[in-house]
C-alpha angles and dihedrals in degrees: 000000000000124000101254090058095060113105130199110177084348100301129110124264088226093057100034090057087052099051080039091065092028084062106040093055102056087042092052081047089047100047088039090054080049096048081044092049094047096068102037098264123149100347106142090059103042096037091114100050090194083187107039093091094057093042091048085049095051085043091052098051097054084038096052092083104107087014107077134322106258127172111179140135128252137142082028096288136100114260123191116179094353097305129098107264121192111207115228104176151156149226113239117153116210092204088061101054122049112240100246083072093036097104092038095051083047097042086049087058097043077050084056096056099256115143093188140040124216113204136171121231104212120202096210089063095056105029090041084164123008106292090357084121116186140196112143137104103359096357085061094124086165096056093051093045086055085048095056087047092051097049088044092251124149119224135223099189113194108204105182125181076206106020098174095197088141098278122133116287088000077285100306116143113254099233095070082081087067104062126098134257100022111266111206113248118221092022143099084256093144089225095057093040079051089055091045102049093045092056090040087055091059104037104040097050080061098055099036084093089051091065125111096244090052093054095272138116105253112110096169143009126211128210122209122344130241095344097151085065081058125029143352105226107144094180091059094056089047089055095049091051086052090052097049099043088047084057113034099024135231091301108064113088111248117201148156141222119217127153103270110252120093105261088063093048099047088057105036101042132076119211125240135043095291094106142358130265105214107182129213126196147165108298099240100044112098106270100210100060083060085045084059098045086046095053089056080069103051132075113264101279107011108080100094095180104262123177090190080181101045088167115215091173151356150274118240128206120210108273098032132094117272106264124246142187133193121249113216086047086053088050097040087056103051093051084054081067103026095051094058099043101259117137118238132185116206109222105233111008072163126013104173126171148313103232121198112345101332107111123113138219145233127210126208115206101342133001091271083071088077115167114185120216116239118248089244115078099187087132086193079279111169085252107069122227086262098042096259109152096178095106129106090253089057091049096040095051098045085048086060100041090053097063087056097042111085095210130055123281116251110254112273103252123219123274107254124258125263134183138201098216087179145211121030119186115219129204128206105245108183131326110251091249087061093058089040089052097044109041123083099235126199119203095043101148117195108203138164100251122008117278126215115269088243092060083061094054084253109139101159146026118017151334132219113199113188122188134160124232138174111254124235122231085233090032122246136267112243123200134186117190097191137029134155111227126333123329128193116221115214134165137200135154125274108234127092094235079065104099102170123103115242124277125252114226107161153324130241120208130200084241090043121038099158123147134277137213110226105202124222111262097198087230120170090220124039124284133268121216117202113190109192105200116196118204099219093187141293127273107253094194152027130036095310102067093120095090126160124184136217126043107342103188146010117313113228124222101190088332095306115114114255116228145188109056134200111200127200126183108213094179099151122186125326132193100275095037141111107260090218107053097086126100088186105072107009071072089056092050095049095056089050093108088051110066130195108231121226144159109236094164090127119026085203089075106038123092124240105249126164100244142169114236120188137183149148122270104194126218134195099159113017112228138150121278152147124258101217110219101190118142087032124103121211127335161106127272130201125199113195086333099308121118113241093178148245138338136198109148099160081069097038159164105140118059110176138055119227120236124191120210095232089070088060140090134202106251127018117007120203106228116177117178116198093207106199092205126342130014127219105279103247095037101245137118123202122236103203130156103251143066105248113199096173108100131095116049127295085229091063084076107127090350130112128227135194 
């Protein structure tokens, strides 16, 4: 191993020793010119000391350990406690992992080498519905923050307002959608600055004693994320860092993200030394030309070279194939940084998953080109979803962090067990129109023309919309311009002698917004149209954030406006959420001893109909494992009440559905499935011990389906 590869606190030995001598020598000067003064010598020549700030400074810096914790940037490096600190971090999200695996998903990346963790704060999570605040169970930021101190482990804590991150709405609350009129997200519109001071003002006094000067582990705090790729509103930058500064004080780090070319930087920066420009770029570009570029937009002296999204892997959309990387380039690429004393940030180290409806959306060339984030988030990170660590990134990059960390790695702990514990047989407890036909719901709102599912104080889930019509001898075209995001057409008569559910006859997509054919029934009395709107997740990024769900616009019956709506909110529940608090399918689980019998003995025959579907998972030793989905078409699944996400294994490709330990139980295990259209033909999922992204076809990639 060479010298220049030798690494104490992440620095090179070389250079260490340089700035060592370099050091020593101004502070024996310094102390000489003291002993001099002391007794009169020379003091008409040295009695303006031109250099004795910058060597007190210098002093004060080695001399701060055992004074006061201190993490701060100067001479372009990184300094904590008055010596020269290299981050090596990671991405691990505490709203993607439950908290009973908090410390073993941290522990796996101490294992890794990381000295630091990187982690959003989203809004949504913890503002669900306007002052409904929440943080508690997996929105216990406070818990995880005490976690990272206790395991020695730094923090970068993003606090938004927008995080991306592929989160609904970029991590927005929902509820900002309602207001009218529109207030302009990621801008100085008063009204918006109003919203964010007033959440800032609850969230930052509650993580100023988090900070490392205070004894926590929080070393640094972004604003913002990414704004150069959207706007250019150099006023609204300015207010967050007011914000910020009026809450956590001068000494906090401040910083921000944006893609490393100049156009980025010129928007999303802000010059001078009042807060920090951190770059990210494509793994596989040379990192140190984008290091350059970033120092031209930080203060002299203060640009130590961070890459704060250094990516191991990728996202992946529904209908695409699960995205890889490969792992020596991964590793090549961060000892390009590493070796020469720049910081990186691997994101993920852990990527996790998106539990209930929570996971966000991306849009092509306009906002028709909607492409819906899976449920899993394990982003080919080197921790696995389920926290296995056994895989050639894990090793490679742990290989290369090692050569830069001056102590010894912590031992790699063992993948967790998991266990396939096999077939469970499903029922079909009631069709969603039962339930719809038979509880007595509160919030149904009758109205001309739809509404979006936000004006009703619906941020998540599905929406039925119900209106009559008179039917056509040759039946009628329906069309629908706008509809966020996928919305099954069904028709039934009108009368209350009519016992038949209604009739499914087609589904519009917001890709897809084609036409349908609605046929005559033949019913005595007029017709009734249900439209059940799914809100497959918000877009996180990009132009096109301002994205409300449900029916956007009229409904056309042969060109002519239909009117006279019934709306009913079906939300069920979401990830930070009372388990009890929903009609909907605690209405499912109390019929589960009353099947509805069917013959599903060929899927060709049988008709789409949103159903609940319930059965018993057994368990005689809880462990982690997957609920394999093949054979089924589109849907949602509860365990025990909690949301473990969405399926859609006929787009692929993810087939099956992580489930933590920690969400089971020994002995019987409530599972209720909300199938969207077919089941799988024999009723039965499979519980087996691995992640499975094989189904769909591999000509789905970059396609849309219905």
């Amino acid at each position: 191993m060479s010298t220049t590869t030798v690494k104490k606190n992440g620095i090179s030995s070389l250079r260490l020793a340089a700035m060592a001598k370099k050091r020593r020598v101004g502070t024996t000067i310094f102390m000489l010119l003291l002993t001099l003064l002391a007794f009169g010598a020379f003091a008409p020549a040295f009695a303006p000391l031109p250099s004795l700030s910058s060597s007190r400074s210098n002093l004060a810096r080695l001399n701060s350990v055992g004074d006061e914790r201190k993490f701060e940037i100067a001479d372009d490096m990184f300094w904590k406690d008055g010596k020269p600190f290299q981050i090596i971090g990671g991405d691990l999200h505490y709203f993607r992992v439950l908290p009973e695996y908090w410390e073993d998903r941290l522990l796996r990346a101490k294992a890794l080498g990381l000295n630091t963790i990187q982690t959003y704060v989203p809004w949504n999570l913890h503002e669900p519905t306007e002052g409904q605040l929440v943080f508690e169970g997996i929105a216990d930021i406070f818990s995880f923050l005490n976690l990272c101190q206790k395991l020695d482990l730094l923090v970068m804590l993003r606090v938004g307002p927008y995080i991306c991150a592929e989160w609904d709405f970029g991590g927005f609350p929902a509820w900002l959608l309602a207001i009218e009129p529109a207030v302009k997200l990621r801008s100085s519109d008063p009204a918006f600055i109003d919203l964010v001071e007033r959440w800032w003002g609850i969230l930052l006094p509650k993580i100023v004693s988090s900070a490392y000067k205070n004894g926590g582990p929080i070393i640094m705090v972004q604003i913002e994320n990414e704004f150069g790729s959207y706007g250019d509103d150099k006023a609204y930058l300015h207010h967050l860092v007011r914000i910020a500064r009026r809450h956590l004080g001068d000494d906090v780090i401040l910083y921000t993200t944006d893609g490393g070319s100049r156009e980025n930087l010129n928007k999303g920066t802000i010059p001078g030394d009042a807060i920090f420009s951190a770059v990210d770029f494509s793994t596989g570009d040379d990192p140190w030309p984008n290091f350059m570029l970033q120092k031209e937009f930080n203060a002299p002296g203060k640009s130590p070279p961070l890459s704060s999204e250094f990516y191991t892997g990728w996202l992946t959309h529904w209908g695409e194939h699960i995205a890889n990387t490969d792992a020596t380039v991964t590793a090549t690429y961060l000892e390009k940084i590493l070796s020469r004393n720049g910081s990186a940030v691997l994101y993920m180290a852990h990527g996790g998953t998106n539990f209930g409806f929570y996971s966000g959306a991306n849009t092509g060339a306009d906002e028709t080109d909607y492409k819906p984030d899976l449920s899993s988030y394990d982003y080919d990170a080197p921790i696995k979803e389920s926290g296995d660590i056994d895989n050639p990134k894990y090793q490679a990059l742990r290989r290369v962090i090692a050569k830069y960390t001056a102590a010894p790695l912590a031992s790699v702990p063992s993948n967790n067990e998991k266990k396939a514990y096999g077939l469970i047989k499903l029922q079909k407890t009631k069709s969603l129109f039962n339930i719809v036909d038979t509880t007595d719901f509160d919030g149904i709102t009758e109205s001309e023309n739809p509404l979006a599912m936000e004006s009703l104080g619906q941020m998540f889930g599905f929406m039925l919309y119900v209106s009559d019509y008179k039917a056509k001898t040759n039946g009628s075209l329906l069309f629908i311009p706008k509809v966020h995001d996928r919305a099954q057409v069904f028709i039934s008569c009108t009368s209350d002698d009519y016992e038949e559910n209604p009739k499914y006859v087609g589904t519009v997509a917001r890709w897809s917004n084609t036409s349908i054919r609605l046929s005559n029934t033949r019913c005595t009395s007029d017709n009734r149209i249900y439209i059940l709107v799914e809100n497959m997740g918000r877009i996180n990024y990009g132009q096109y954030i301002f994205d409300k769900k449900g029916i956007l616009s009229p409904v056309y019956l042969d060109g002519e406006p239909l009117q006279k709506w019934k709306m009913l909110p079906i939300p069920f529940h979401n990830l930070n959420e009372d388990r009890k608090i929903n009609s909907v399918i605690s209405d499912a689980y109390i019929d589960i001893r009353k099947p509805v019998q069917n013959n599903l003995k060929s899927k060709r025959n049988y008709r789409p109909e949103p159903s609940f579907y319930t059965g018993h998972l057994s368990v005689d030793e809880v462990k982690d494992t997957f609920l394999s989905f093949r054979g089924w078409s589109k849907g949602v699944a509860f365990i025990n009440g909690f949301n473990i996400g969405r399926f859609w294994p006929s787009f692929g490709p993810q087939c099956n559905l992580y489930v933590p330990a920690p969400v089971l139980q020994e002995g019987k295990n409530l599972l209720v499935i909300f199938e969207l259209e077919t089941p799988n033909a024999e009723l039965f999922v499979t519980s087996v011990d691995h992640p499975d992204f094989t189904c769909g076809s591999s000509a789905n990639s970059q396609v849309h389906q219905i």
